[in-house]
Amino acid sequence: MTKKNKKQPSVMLTYPGVVSEITETNSFILDELMRRFQSAKRYSRERIFEGSDRKQTVEKTKPLFLNNVRYMRDAFLEAEGGISSQKELLPLYITQYNRKIEKLKQKIEQLSRSKKKNKDELILFKQQKIERLEKEVRYYQHHIDNDTVPKAVDGSKQKMRLLNKGKITKIEWRESRSNNIYSRGEASKGGNENIKLFYITENLFEIKMLNPLSDKKGDRLSFFVRFPNKFVVKIASYLATKQAYTVRILRRKGKYEVKLTLDEKLNTIPSFQKGIAGLDINPNNLSITIVYPNGNFRVSKVFWMHDLNTVSANKRDWIVQNTVIEMIQWIKTFDIDSLSIEALKFLQNNVDKSFNRISNNFSYSSITNAIISTCFKENIALIEVDPYYSSFIGKVKYQKTYGLSVHQSAAFVIARRGLGFEENVPKELLSVLFTKEVKKGQRVYKLFTHWKKAKQWHDDIIKEMKKMKIKTKNHFISDVISFVRFQIKDIDTEGIEFPF
C-alpha cells in the first residue's frame, strides 16, 4: 500500500483593499444585499439554537432573504462560527475569573493580618468584588452545563450603549448591524462563485458580485477595488491559479472595504546561517532577542505598544500590526530568516486595574495572527517552542549577565530553544537547592533535571523576603541567593562556595 502524501501546511492570509469606483445604483443594491445577508445570519443563529442543521436552515432562509443557496449557506456558517467561538471562550472566562478570585482572597488574608485602620472597609470591598466575580463564574458555568452561549449583540456593545443613551438613532444602529457580506471560496468554481475578483492593471482589480435581487439570471454588480501595491503580484498570481479565495465586503464610515483571504502554502525553510530571533509577547510590548547560530547573545530590542490600553479596537489593531511589521523589518536588517515563538495562550494572572485594562484589550490570537501573516509575507520561518519557565530561566541565567529586561531574557531563552539548546540549572543554584547532597560530595548536575523545583524555591524565598519588608522589585537571582545565605537560619550553607 502506497503512502499518502502529507498535505502541505498552509496559512490563511487576509489582504485589505478599498472600493474606489462604484455607481450610486450599485451602492444601493450592495447595501441591501448586506442588510439581507446579516438578517439571514441572525435568523440562522436562532434556528441553530432550535436544533436545525444547515440544510434545514438554508431551506428556510432562502425564500425569506436572498434566493441564493451559497449566500444563505455562508450566512449559516457565519452564525455557526460565532456560536463555536463563544463556546470556546467560556472556559477561558471562568479560568480568568477564578484566578482573580484567588488573588483577591490572598489580598483579604494579607489585610486581615495588617494594622491598617481601614482594613475592614478594604476587606468588605474585596469581598463584594469576589461576589460579583463568582456571579460571573456561575453565569458562564450555566451556559457550559446547558451547552448554550450568552446572548450576542449584533453591531457592537458600544453602539448598543449609545442607542440606549439616545446618542445615535435606530437607523444608525440598524446600519451598524447590517454592514458586511461574506462569500466563501470554492476551487471547483474557479475561486469564488458569488464574488469574483479579476486583475485589471497596476493595483486595480474588478469585483463582479452575483446579485440575487435581480430578476435577470446571473446578473452581477460590477465595481473596482484597489489593493496595496506590495500585494498586487501575490494576489494576481494567486487568482491565476483558480484556487479558492474568500471575500468579505464591509461598509465603514460611508466607504466600502474589501478583505480578501487566500489559503497560501507555507514553504519557508529556516537556515539559521546568521542565527535566529526569539520573541516574548506581552500586553504592552514585543521583546525580541537575536542569537548567533551557536546560541550566544547577539542583540536585543523592545518594541513598545504604550497606547493599547487607551485607544479604540481599530486603533489597537493598527498599533499591533505596525509594531509587528517594524519588528520583522528590524530582525531582517541582521539577515535573520527565522523567528522562534512560544506556543502558549495568554491568561490574566493579575487583578490590578491597569493590568486588567491592558490584558482585556490584548488578544493573544490577534497578535499571533499578525506575526504569522507578516512572517509569511516577509519570508520569515516561524518556529514554535515549548513555553515552560522561559521568563524564570532568562531571569536566572541571562538577565544580569547581559543587562536585559525580564522579557528580553525570556526572548533569549526562546531563541536558544528554537536552535534546539537545552537550559541547565546553574550549579550555584543547585548548591542551594541541594545543600545536604552537595556537602556529601554528590555531583549537582545529576540531582535535578527540571526547573519546576527551582521556580517554586525562588517564589517561596521571595515571599519570605516580602514578609521581612525587603524590596524584591527588579531583583536578581544573586540577591535571592545572598538572602538565603545570610538570612535563612535553618539552611546550613557552611562549606558551600557562592560565586556572588
PDB file of C-alpha atoms in Angstrom, residues 77-352:
ATOM      1  CA  LEU A  77     -21.597  29.213   8.550  1.00  0.00           C
ATOM      2  CA  GLU A  78     -21.017  32.734   9.912  1.00  0.00           C
ATOM      3  CA  ALA A  79     -23.660  32.186  12.599  1.00  0.00           C
ATOM      4  CA  GLU A  80     -22.333  28.718  13.420  1.00  0.00           C
ATOM      5  CA  GLY A  81     -18.760  30.031  13.652  1.00  0.00           C
ATOM      6  CA  GLY A  82     -19.841  32.791  16.049  1.00  0.00           C
ATOM      7  CA  ILE A  83     -21.512  30.282  18.348  1.00  0.00           C
ATOM      8  CA  SER A  84     -18.483  27.962  18.276  1.00  0.00           C
ATOM      9  CA  SER A  85     -16.148  30.846  19.130  1.00  0.00           C
ATOM     10  CA  GLN A  86     -18.312  31.836  22.089  1.00  0.00           C
ATOM     11  CA  LYS A  87     -18.343  28.267  23.407  1.00  0.00           C
ATOM     12  CA  GLU A  88     -14.557  28.063  23.169  1.00  0.00           C
ATOM     13  CA  LEU A  89     -14.197  31.274  25.181  1.00  0.00           C
ATOM     14  CA  LEU A  90     -16.460  30.255  28.081  1.00  0.00           C
ATOM     15  CA  PRO A  91     -13.874  28.045  29.884  1.00  0.00           C
ATOM     16  CA  LEU A  92     -11.274  30.795  29.423  1.00  0.00           C
ATOM     17  CA  TYR A  93     -13.576  33.359  31.060  1.00  0.00           C
ATOM     18  CA  ILE A  94     -14.132  31.027  34.028  1.00  0.00           C
ATOM     19  CA  THR A  95     -10.388  30.429  34.407  1.00  0.00           C
ATOM     20  CA  GLN A  96      -9.686  34.152  34.345  1.00  0.00           C
ATOM     21  CA  TYR A  97     -12.367  34.954  36.924  1.00  0.00           C
ATOM     22  CA  ASN A  98     -11.246  32.129  39.220  1.00  0.00           C
ATOM     23  CA  ARG A  99      -7.684  33.435  39.106  1.00  0.00           C
ATOM     24  CA  LYS A 100      -8.908  36.899  40.061  1.00  0.00           C
ATOM     25  CA  ILE A 101     -10.978  35.448  42.904  1.00  0.00           C
ATOM     26  CA  GLU A 102      -7.956  33.552  44.234  1.00  0.00           C
ATOM     27  CA  LYS A 103      -5.823  36.707  44.111  1.00  0.00           C
ATOM     28  CA  LEU A 104      -8.486  38.697  45.957  1.00  0.00           C
ATOM     29  CA  LYS A 105      -8.738  36.041  48.661  1.00  0.00           C
ATOM     30  CA  GLN A 106      -4.977  36.216  49.144  1.00  0.00           C
ATOM     31  CA  LYS A 107      -5.189  40.004  49.499  1.00  0.00           C
ATOM     32  CA  ILE A 108      -8.013  39.664  52.036  1.00  0.00           C
ATOM     33  CA  GLU A 109      -5.860  37.282  54.052  1.00  0.00           C
ATOM     34  CA  GLN A 110      -2.972  39.755  53.972  1.00  0.00           C
ATOM     35  CA  LEU A 111      -5.275  42.613  55.009  1.00  0.00           C
ATOM     36  CA  SER A 112      -6.663  40.605  57.922  1.00  0.00           C
ATOM     37  CA  ARG A 113      -3.141  40.432  59.370  1.00  0.00           C
ATOM     38  CA  SER A 114      -2.306  44.068  58.640  1.00  0.00           C
ATOM     39  CA  LYS A 115      -2.558  47.009  61.033  1.00  0.00           C
ATOM     40  CA  LYS A 116      -4.324  49.369  58.631  1.00  0.00           C
ATOM     41  CA  LYS A 117      -7.069  51.418  60.230  1.00  0.00           C
ATOM     42  CA  ASN A 118      -9.451  50.998  57.303  1.00  0.00           C
ATOM     43  CA  LYS A 119      -8.729  47.325  56.710  1.00  0.00           C
ATOM     44  CA  ASP A 120     -12.362  46.330  57.457  1.00  0.00           C
ATOM     45  CA  GLU A 121     -13.607  48.609  54.669  1.00  0.00           C
ATOM     46  CA  LEU A 122     -10.972  47.281  52.261  1.00  0.00           C
ATOM     47  CA  ILE A 123     -11.847  43.686  53.116  1.00  0.00           C
ATOM     48  CA  LEU A 124     -15.563  44.383  52.614  1.00  0.00           C
ATOM     49  CA  PHE A 125     -14.863  45.986  49.226  1.00  0.00           C
ATOM     50  CA  LYS A 126     -12.843  42.988  48.075  1.00  0.00           C
ATOM     51  CA  GLN A 127     -15.468  40.546  49.349  1.00  0.00           C
ATOM     52  CA  GLN A 128     -18.109  42.373  47.337  1.00  0.00           C
ATOM     53  CA  LYS A 129     -15.853  42.160  44.294  1.00  0.00           C
ATOM     54  CA  ILE A 130     -15.456  38.421  44.869  1.00  0.00           C
ATOM     55  CA  GLU A 131     -19.245  38.055  44.987  1.00  0.00           C
ATOM     56  CA  ARG A 132     -19.575  39.820  41.624  1.00  0.00           C
ATOM     57  CA  LEU A 133     -16.884  37.621  40.080  1.00  0.00           C
ATOM     58  CA  GLU A 134     -18.441  34.449  41.495  1.00  0.00           C
ATOM     59  CA  LYS A 135     -21.746  35.523  39.944  1.00  0.00           C
ATOM     60  CA  GLU A 136     -19.989  35.820  36.573  1.00  0.00           C
ATOM     61  CA  VAL A 137     -18.455  32.356  37.034  1.00  0.00           C
ATOM     62  CA  ARG A 138     -21.881  30.862  37.779  1.00  0.00           C
ATOM     63  CA  TYR A 139     -23.309  32.649  34.725  1.00  0.00           C
ATOM     64  CA  TYR A 140     -20.714  31.228  32.339  1.00  0.00           C
ATOM     65  CA  GLN A 141     -20.788  27.801  34.002  1.00  0.00           C
ATOM     66  CA  HIS A 142     -24.562  27.701  33.477  1.00  0.00           C
ATOM     67  CA  HIS A 143     -24.013  28.171  29.742  1.00  0.00           C
ATOM     68  CA  ILE A 144     -21.372  25.428  29.673  1.00  0.00           C
ATOM     69  CA  ASP A 145     -23.609  22.993  31.574  1.00  0.00           C
ATOM     70  CA  ASN A 146     -26.556  23.680  29.248  1.00  0.00           C
ATOM     71  CA  ASP A 147     -24.500  23.867  26.031  1.00  0.00           C
ATOM     72  CA  THR A 148     -25.673  27.428  25.381  1.00  0.00           C
ATOM     73  CA  VAL A 149     -23.929  30.771  24.854  1.00  0.00           C
ATOM     74  CA  PRO A 150     -24.552  34.311  26.149  1.00  0.00           C
ATOM     75  CA  LYS A 151     -26.837  36.417  24.001  1.00  0.00           C
ATOM     76  CA  ALA A 152     -24.862  38.061  21.219  1.00  0.00           C
ATOM     77  CA  VAL A 153     -25.042  41.794  20.478  1.00  0.00           C
ATOM     78  CA  ASP A 154     -25.025  42.382  16.732  1.00  0.00           C
ATOM     79  CA  GLY A 155     -23.325  45.586  15.683  1.00  0.00           C
ATOM     80  CA  SER A 156     -21.343  46.296  18.844  1.00  0.00           C
ATOM     81  CA  LYS A 157     -21.927  46.731  22.580  1.00  0.00           C
ATOM     82  CA  GLN A 158     -20.665  50.292  22.284  1.00  0.00           C
ATOM     83  CA  LYS A 159     -23.321  51.140  19.674  1.00  0.00           C
ATOM     84  CA  MET A 160     -25.959  49.466  21.858  1.00  0.00           C
ATOM     85  CA  ARG A 161     -24.981  51.672  24.807  1.00  0.00           C
ATOM     86  CA  LEU A 162     -25.062  54.772  22.579  1.00  0.00           C
ATOM     87  CA  LEU A 163     -28.535  53.786  21.356  1.00  0.00           C
ATOM     88  CA  ASN A 164     -29.791  53.328  24.918  1.00  0.00           C
ATOM     89  CA  LYS A 165     -28.433  56.766  25.831  1.00  0.00           C
ATOM     90  CA  GLY A 166     -30.099  58.334  22.795  1.00  0.00           C
ATOM     91  CA  LYS A 167     -26.781  59.379  21.251  1.00  0.00           C
ATOM     92  CA  ILE A 168     -27.433  57.533  17.979  1.00  0.00           C
ATOM     93  CA  THR A 169     -30.652  56.860  16.084  1.00  0.00           C
ATOM     94  CA  LYS A 170     -32.245  53.475  15.400  1.00  0.00           C
ATOM     95  CA  ILE A 171     -31.336  53.912  11.754  1.00  0.00           C
ATOM     96  CA  GLU A 172     -27.650  54.272  12.669  1.00  0.00           C
ATOM     97  CA  TRP A 173     -27.965  51.254  14.950  1.00  0.00           C
ATOM     98  CA  ARG A 174     -29.519  49.138  12.174  1.00  0.00           C
ATOM     99  CA  GLU A 175     -26.792  50.189   9.746  1.00  0.00           C
ATOM    100  CA  SER A 176     -24.112  49.020  12.193  1.00  0.00           C
ATOM    101  CA  ARG A 177     -25.850  45.617  12.319  1.00  0.00           C
ATOM    102  CA  SER A 178     -26.025  45.310   8.519  1.00  0.00           C
ATOM    103  CA  ASN A 179     -22.669  46.480   7.244  1.00  0.00           C
ATOM    104  CA  ASN A 180     -20.994  43.472   5.604  1.00  0.00           C
ATOM    105  CA  ILE A 181     -21.425  40.463   3.374  1.00  0.00           C
ATOM    106  CA  TYR A 182     -19.271  37.352   3.153  1.00  0.00           C
ATOM    107  CA  SER A 183     -18.626  34.762   0.470  1.00  0.00           C
ATOM    108  CA  ARG A 184     -16.564  31.615   0.981  1.00  0.00           C
ATOM    109  CA  GLY A 185     -14.444  30.424  -1.902  1.00  0.00           C
ATOM    110  CA  GLU A 186     -14.590  27.166  -3.844  1.00  0.00           C
ATOM    111  CA  ALA A 187     -11.789  25.835  -6.030  1.00  0.00           C
ATOM    112  CA  SER A 188     -14.321  23.895  -8.123  1.00  0.00           C
ATOM    113  CA  LYS A 189     -15.965  27.216  -9.063  1.00  0.00           C
ATOM    114  CA  GLY A 190     -12.795  28.979 -10.163  1.00  0.00           C
ATOM    115  CA  GLY A 191     -12.050  30.555  -6.777  1.00  0.00           C
ATOM    116  CA  ASN A 192     -15.335  32.131  -5.692  1.00  0.00           C
ATOM    117  CA  GLU A 193     -18.690  31.789  -7.389  1.00  0.00           C
ATOM    118  CA  ASN A 194     -20.613  34.633  -5.762  1.00  0.00           C
ATOM    119  CA  ILE A 195     -17.919  37.337  -5.575  1.00  0.00           C
ATOM    120  CA  LYS A 196     -15.433  37.038  -8.425  1.00  0.00           C
ATOM    121  CA  LEU A 197     -12.221  39.068  -8.462  1.00  0.00           C
ATOM    122  CA  PHE A 198     -10.293  39.963 -11.620  1.00  0.00           C
ATOM    123  CA  TYR A 199      -6.966  41.716 -12.077  1.00  0.00           C
ATOM    124  CA  ILE A 200      -7.149  44.787 -14.332  1.00  0.00           C
ATOM    125  CA  THR A 201      -3.942  46.837 -14.180  1.00  0.00           C
ATOM    126  CA  GLU A 202      -1.427  48.190 -11.658  1.00  0.00           C
ATOM    127  CA  ASN A 203      -3.165  47.908  -8.252  1.00  0.00           C
ATOM    128  CA  LEU A 204      -6.694  47.923  -9.700  1.00  0.00           C
ATOM    129  CA  PHE A 205      -8.982  44.866  -9.518  1.00  0.00           C
ATOM    130  CA  GLU A 206     -12.590  44.377 -10.582  1.00  0.00           C
ATOM    131  CA  ILE A 207     -15.257  42.672  -8.452  1.00  0.00           C
ATOM    132  CA  LYS A 208     -18.220  41.035 -10.160  1.00  0.00           C
ATOM    133  CA  MET A 209     -20.732  40.160  -7.477  1.00  0.00           C
ATOM    134  CA  LEU A 210     -23.756  37.929  -8.019  1.00  0.00           C
ATOM    135  CA  ASN A 211     -26.999  39.866  -7.481  1.00  0.00           C
ATOM    136  CA  PRO A 212     -29.872  37.557  -6.426  1.00  0.00           C
ATOM    137  CA  LEU A 213     -32.168  40.598  -6.092  1.00  0.00           C
ATOM    138  CA  SER A 214     -32.271  40.952  -9.881  1.00  0.00           C
ATOM    139  CA  ASP A 215     -34.911  39.199 -11.998  1.00  0.00           C
ATOM    140  CA  LYS A 216     -32.219  38.524 -14.583  1.00  0.00           C
ATOM    141  CA  LYS A 217     -30.477  35.187 -14.003  1.00  0.00           C
ATOM    142  CA  GLY A 218     -26.731  35.527 -13.394  1.00  0.00           C
ATOM    143  CA  ASP A 219     -26.892  39.312 -13.042  1.00  0.00           C
ATOM    144  CA  ARG A 220     -23.828  40.776 -11.317  1.00  0.00           C
ATOM    145  CA  LEU A 221     -22.808  44.056  -9.729  1.00  0.00           C
ATOM    146  CA  SER A 222     -19.538  45.422 -11.046  1.00  0.00           C
ATOM    147  CA  PHE A 223     -17.181  47.785  -9.199  1.00  0.00           C
ATOM    148  CA  PHE A 224     -13.460  48.346  -8.720  1.00  0.00           C
ATOM    149  CA  VAL A 225     -11.185  47.835  -5.738  1.00  0.00           C
ATOM    150  CA  ARG A 226      -7.568  48.788  -5.101  1.00  0.00           C
ATOM    151  CA  PHE A 227      -5.066  46.781  -3.038  1.00  0.00           C
ATOM    152  CA  PRO A 228      -1.691  47.996  -1.706  1.00  0.00           C
ATOM    153  CA  ASN A 229       0.995  47.867  -4.403  1.00  0.00           C
ATOM    154  CA  LYS A 230       3.206  45.469  -2.413  1.00  0.00           C
ATOM    155  CA  PHE A 231       0.465  42.783  -2.521  1.00  0.00           C
ATOM    156  CA  VAL A 232      -0.569  43.116  -6.162  1.00  0.00           C
ATOM    157  CA  VAL A 233       1.795  40.498  -7.638  1.00  0.00           C
ATOM    158  CA  LYS A 234       0.953  37.954  -4.947  1.00  0.00           C
ATOM    159  CA  ILE A 235      -2.812  38.463  -5.320  1.00  0.00           C
ATOM    160  CA  ALA A 236      -2.778  38.477  -9.131  1.00  0.00           C
ATOM    161  CA  SER A 237      -0.629  35.326  -9.330  1.00  0.00           C
ATOM    162  CA  TYR A 238      -2.884  33.573  -6.815  1.00  0.00           C
ATOM    163  CA  LEU A 239      -6.036  34.450  -8.789  1.00  0.00           C
ATOM    164  CA  ALA A 240      -4.445  32.972 -11.893  1.00  0.00           C
ATOM    165  CA  THR A 241      -4.272  29.549 -10.164  1.00  0.00           C
ATOM    166  CA  LYS A 242      -8.102  29.452  -9.771  1.00  0.00           C
ATOM    167  CA  GLN A 243      -7.710  28.332  -6.147  1.00  0.00           C
ATOM    168  CA  ALA A 244     -10.360  29.150  -3.566  1.00  0.00           C
ATOM    169  CA  TYR A 245     -10.385  32.609  -2.033  1.00  0.00           C
ATOM    170  CA  THR A 246     -12.769  34.234   0.448  1.00  0.00           C
ATOM    171  CA  VAL A 247     -14.126  37.779   0.163  1.00  0.00           C
ATOM    172  CA  ARG A 248     -15.766  39.981   2.771  1.00  0.00           C
ATOM    173  CA  ILE A 249     -17.070  43.438   1.841  1.00  0.00           C
ATOM    174  CA  LEU A 250     -17.629  45.915   4.690  1.00  0.00           C
ATOM    175  CA  ARG A 251     -19.206  49.350   4.850  1.00  0.00           C
ATOM    176  CA  ARG A 252     -17.420  51.666   7.272  1.00  0.00           C
ATOM    177  CA  LYS A 253     -17.943  55.411   7.611  1.00  0.00           C
ATOM    178  CA  GLY A 254     -19.642  55.622   4.222  1.00  0.00           C
ATOM    179  CA  LYS A 255     -16.867  53.751   2.397  1.00  0.00           C
ATOM    180  CA  TYR A 256     -16.514  50.134   1.322  1.00  0.00           C
ATOM    181  CA  GLU A 257     -13.589  47.939   2.310  1.00  0.00           C
ATOM    182  CA  VAL A 258     -12.679  44.534   0.918  1.00  0.00           C
ATOM    183  CA  LYS A 259     -10.984  41.760   2.903  1.00  0.00           C
ATOM    184  CA  LEU A 260      -9.514  39.145   0.572  1.00  0.00           C
ATOM    185  CA  THR A 261      -8.404  35.910   2.270  1.00  0.00           C
ATOM    186  CA  LEU A 262      -6.097  33.478   0.473  1.00  0.00           C
ATOM    187  CA  ASP A 263      -5.064  29.977   1.527  1.00  0.00           C
ATOM    188  CA  GLU A 264      -1.304  30.106   0.922  1.00  0.00           C
ATOM    189  CA  LYS A 265       1.168  27.265   1.296  1.00  0.00           C
ATOM    190  CA  LEU A 266       3.999  27.561   3.819  1.00  0.00           C
ATOM    191  CA  ASN A 267       7.313  26.886   2.106  1.00  0.00           C
ATOM    192  CA  THR A 268       9.853  28.963   4.037  1.00  0.00           C
ATOM    193  CA  ILE A 269      12.651  26.743   5.386  1.00  0.00           C
ATOM    194  CA  PRO A 270      14.863  28.121   8.197  1.00  0.00           C
ATOM    195  CA  SER A 271      18.608  28.149   7.523  1.00  0.00           C
ATOM    196  CA  PHE A 272      19.984  29.524  10.857  1.00  0.00           C
ATOM    197  CA  GLN A 273      23.122  30.685   8.992  1.00  0.00           C
ATOM    198  CA  LYS A 274      23.046  34.068  10.710  1.00  0.00           C
ATOM    199  CA  GLY A 275      21.268  32.835  13.836  1.00  0.00           C
ATOM    200  CA  ILE A 276      17.674  33.142  14.981  1.00  0.00           C
ATOM    201  CA  ALA A 277      15.409  35.663  16.726  1.00  0.00           C
ATOM    202  CA  GLY A 278      13.334  34.845  19.813  1.00  0.00           C
ATOM    203  CA  LEU A 279      10.121  36.702  20.657  1.00  0.00           C
ATOM    204  CA  ASP A 280       8.455  37.215  24.034  1.00  0.00           C
ATOM    205  CA  ILE A 281       4.910  38.578  23.665  1.00  0.00           C
ATOM    206  CA  ASN A 282       3.471  40.842  26.371  1.00  0.00           C
ATOM    207  CA  PRO A 283       0.344  43.007  26.700  1.00  0.00           C
ATOM    208  CA  ASN A 284       2.262  46.242  26.092  1.00  0.00           C
ATOM    209  CA  ASN A 285       5.432  45.223  24.242  1.00  0.00           C
ATOM    210  CA  LEU A 286       7.150  42.749  21.962  1.00  0.00           C
ATOM    211  CA  SER A 287      10.605  41.822  23.273  1.00  0.00           C
ATOM    212  CA  ILE A 288      12.981  40.393  20.689  1.00  0.00           C
ATOM    213  CA  THR A 289      16.459  38.888  21.132  1.00  0.00           C
ATOM    214  CA  ILE A 290      18.731  37.651  18.351  1.00  0.00           C
ATOM    215  CA  VAL A 291      21.338  34.941  18.951  1.00  0.00           C
ATOM    216  CA  TYR A 292      24.172  33.571  16.840  1.00  0.00           C
ATOM    217  CA  PRO A 293      23.984  30.018  15.401  1.00  0.00           C
ATOM    218  CA  ASN A 294      25.977  28.788  18.420  1.00  0.00           C
ATOM    219  CA  GLY A 295      23.337  30.177  20.797  1.00  0.00           C
ATOM    220  CA  ASN A 296      25.374  33.151  22.036  1.00  0.00           C
ATOM    221  CA  PHE A 297      23.784  36.554  22.550  1.00  0.00           C
ATOM    222  CA  ARG A 298      23.895  38.971  19.627  1.00  0.00           C
ATOM    223  CA  VAL A 299      21.440  41.868  20.092  1.00  0.00           C
ATOM    224  CA  SER A 300      18.093  42.642  21.730  1.00  0.00           C
ATOM    225  CA  LYS A 301      15.351  45.255  21.485  1.00  0.00           C
ATOM    226  CA  VAL A 302      11.922  46.044  22.960  1.00  0.00           C
ATOM    227  CA  PHE A 303       9.099  47.289  20.709  1.00  0.00           C
ATOM    228  CA  TRP A 304       6.622  49.121  22.901  1.00  0.00           C
ATOM    229  CA  MET A 305       2.859  49.403  22.366  1.00  0.00           C
ATOM    230  CA  HIS A 306       2.140  52.018  25.045  1.00  0.00           C
ATOM    231  CA  ASP A 307      -1.317  53.117  23.983  1.00  0.00           C
ATOM    232  CA  LEU A 308      -3.035  49.740  23.715  1.00  0.00           C
ATOM    233  CA  ASN A 309      -4.965  50.242  26.959  1.00  0.00           C
ATOM    234  CA  THR A 310      -6.491  53.597  25.979  1.00  0.00           C
ATOM    235  CA  VAL A 311      -7.322  53.502  22.259  1.00  0.00           C
ATOM    236  CA  SER A 312     -10.248  52.030  20.310  1.00  0.00           C
ATOM    237  CA  ALA A 313     -10.268  48.475  18.949  1.00  0.00           C
ATOM    238  CA  ASN A 314      -9.482  49.608  15.399  1.00  0.00           C
ATOM    239  CA  LYS A 315      -6.584  51.738  16.620  1.00  0.00           C
ATOM    240  CA  ARG A 316      -5.280  48.804  18.688  1.00  0.00           C
ATOM    241  CA  ASP A 317      -5.262  46.578  15.624  1.00  0.00           C
ATOM    242  CA  TRP A 318      -3.377  49.262  13.720  1.00  0.00           C
ATOM    243  CA  ILE A 319      -0.777  49.610  16.506  1.00  0.00           C
ATOM    244  CA  VAL A 320      -0.281  45.845  16.777  1.00  0.00           C
ATOM    245  CA  GLN A 321       0.058  45.385  13.014  1.00  0.00           C
ATOM    246  CA  ASN A 322       2.547  48.218  12.595  1.00  0.00           C
ATOM    247  CA  THR A 323       4.580  47.153  15.626  1.00  0.00           C
ATOM    248  CA  VAL A 324       4.850  43.622  14.255  1.00  0.00           C
ATOM    249  CA  ILE A 325       5.924  44.946  10.838  1.00  0.00           C
ATOM    250  CA  GLU A 326       8.518  47.225  12.456  1.00  0.00           C
ATOM    251  CA  MET A 327       9.861  44.292  14.492  1.00  0.00           C
ATOM    252  CA  ILE A 328      10.133  41.971  11.464  1.00  0.00           C
ATOM    253  CA  GLN A 329      11.877  44.655   9.416  1.00  0.00           C
ATOM    254  CA  TRP A 330      14.352  45.153  12.290  1.00  0.00           C
ATOM    255  CA  ILE A 331      15.359  41.481  12.506  1.00  0.00           C
ATOM    256  CA  LYS A 332      15.742  41.396   8.701  1.00  0.00           C
ATOM    257  CA  THR A 333      18.462  44.065   8.956  1.00  0.00           C
ATOM    258  CA  PHE A 334      20.558  41.362  10.678  1.00  0.00           C
ATOM    259  CA  ASP A 335      19.852  38.874   7.835  1.00  0.00           C
ATOM    260  CA  ILE A 336      17.746  36.727  10.161  1.00  0.00           C
ATOM    261  CA  ASP A 337      15.279  34.428   8.396  1.00  0.00           C
ATOM    262  CA  SER A 338      13.788  32.592  11.417  1.00  0.00           C
ATOM    263  CA  LEU A 339      11.658  33.645  14.381  1.00  0.00           C
ATOM    264  CA  SER A 340      11.128  31.480  17.460  1.00  0.00           C
ATOM    265  CA  ILE A 341       7.896  31.998  19.413  1.00  0.00           C
ATOM    266  CA  GLU A 342       6.243  30.339  22.401  1.00  0.00           C
ATOM    267  CA  ALA A 343       3.293  28.036  21.786  1.00  0.00           C
ATOM    268  CA  LEU A 344       1.023  29.381  24.525  1.00  0.00           C
ATOM    269  CA  LYS A 345      -2.236  31.119  25.367  1.00  0.00           C
ATOM    270  CA  PHE A 346      -2.359  34.397  27.205  1.00  0.00           C
ATOM    271  CA  LEU A 347      -4.143  34.234  30.577  1.00  0.00           C
ATOM    272  CA  GLN A 348      -4.806  37.005  33.044  1.00  0.00           C
ATOM    273  CA  ASN A 349      -2.932  36.351  36.282  1.00  0.00           C
ATOM    274  CA  ASN A 350      -3.377  39.748  37.875  1.00  0.00           C
ATOM    275  CA  VAL A 351      -6.239  41.727  39.351  1.00  0.00           C
ATOM    276  CA  ASP A 352      -4.528  45.092  39.192  1.00  0.00           C
TER     277      ASP A 352
END
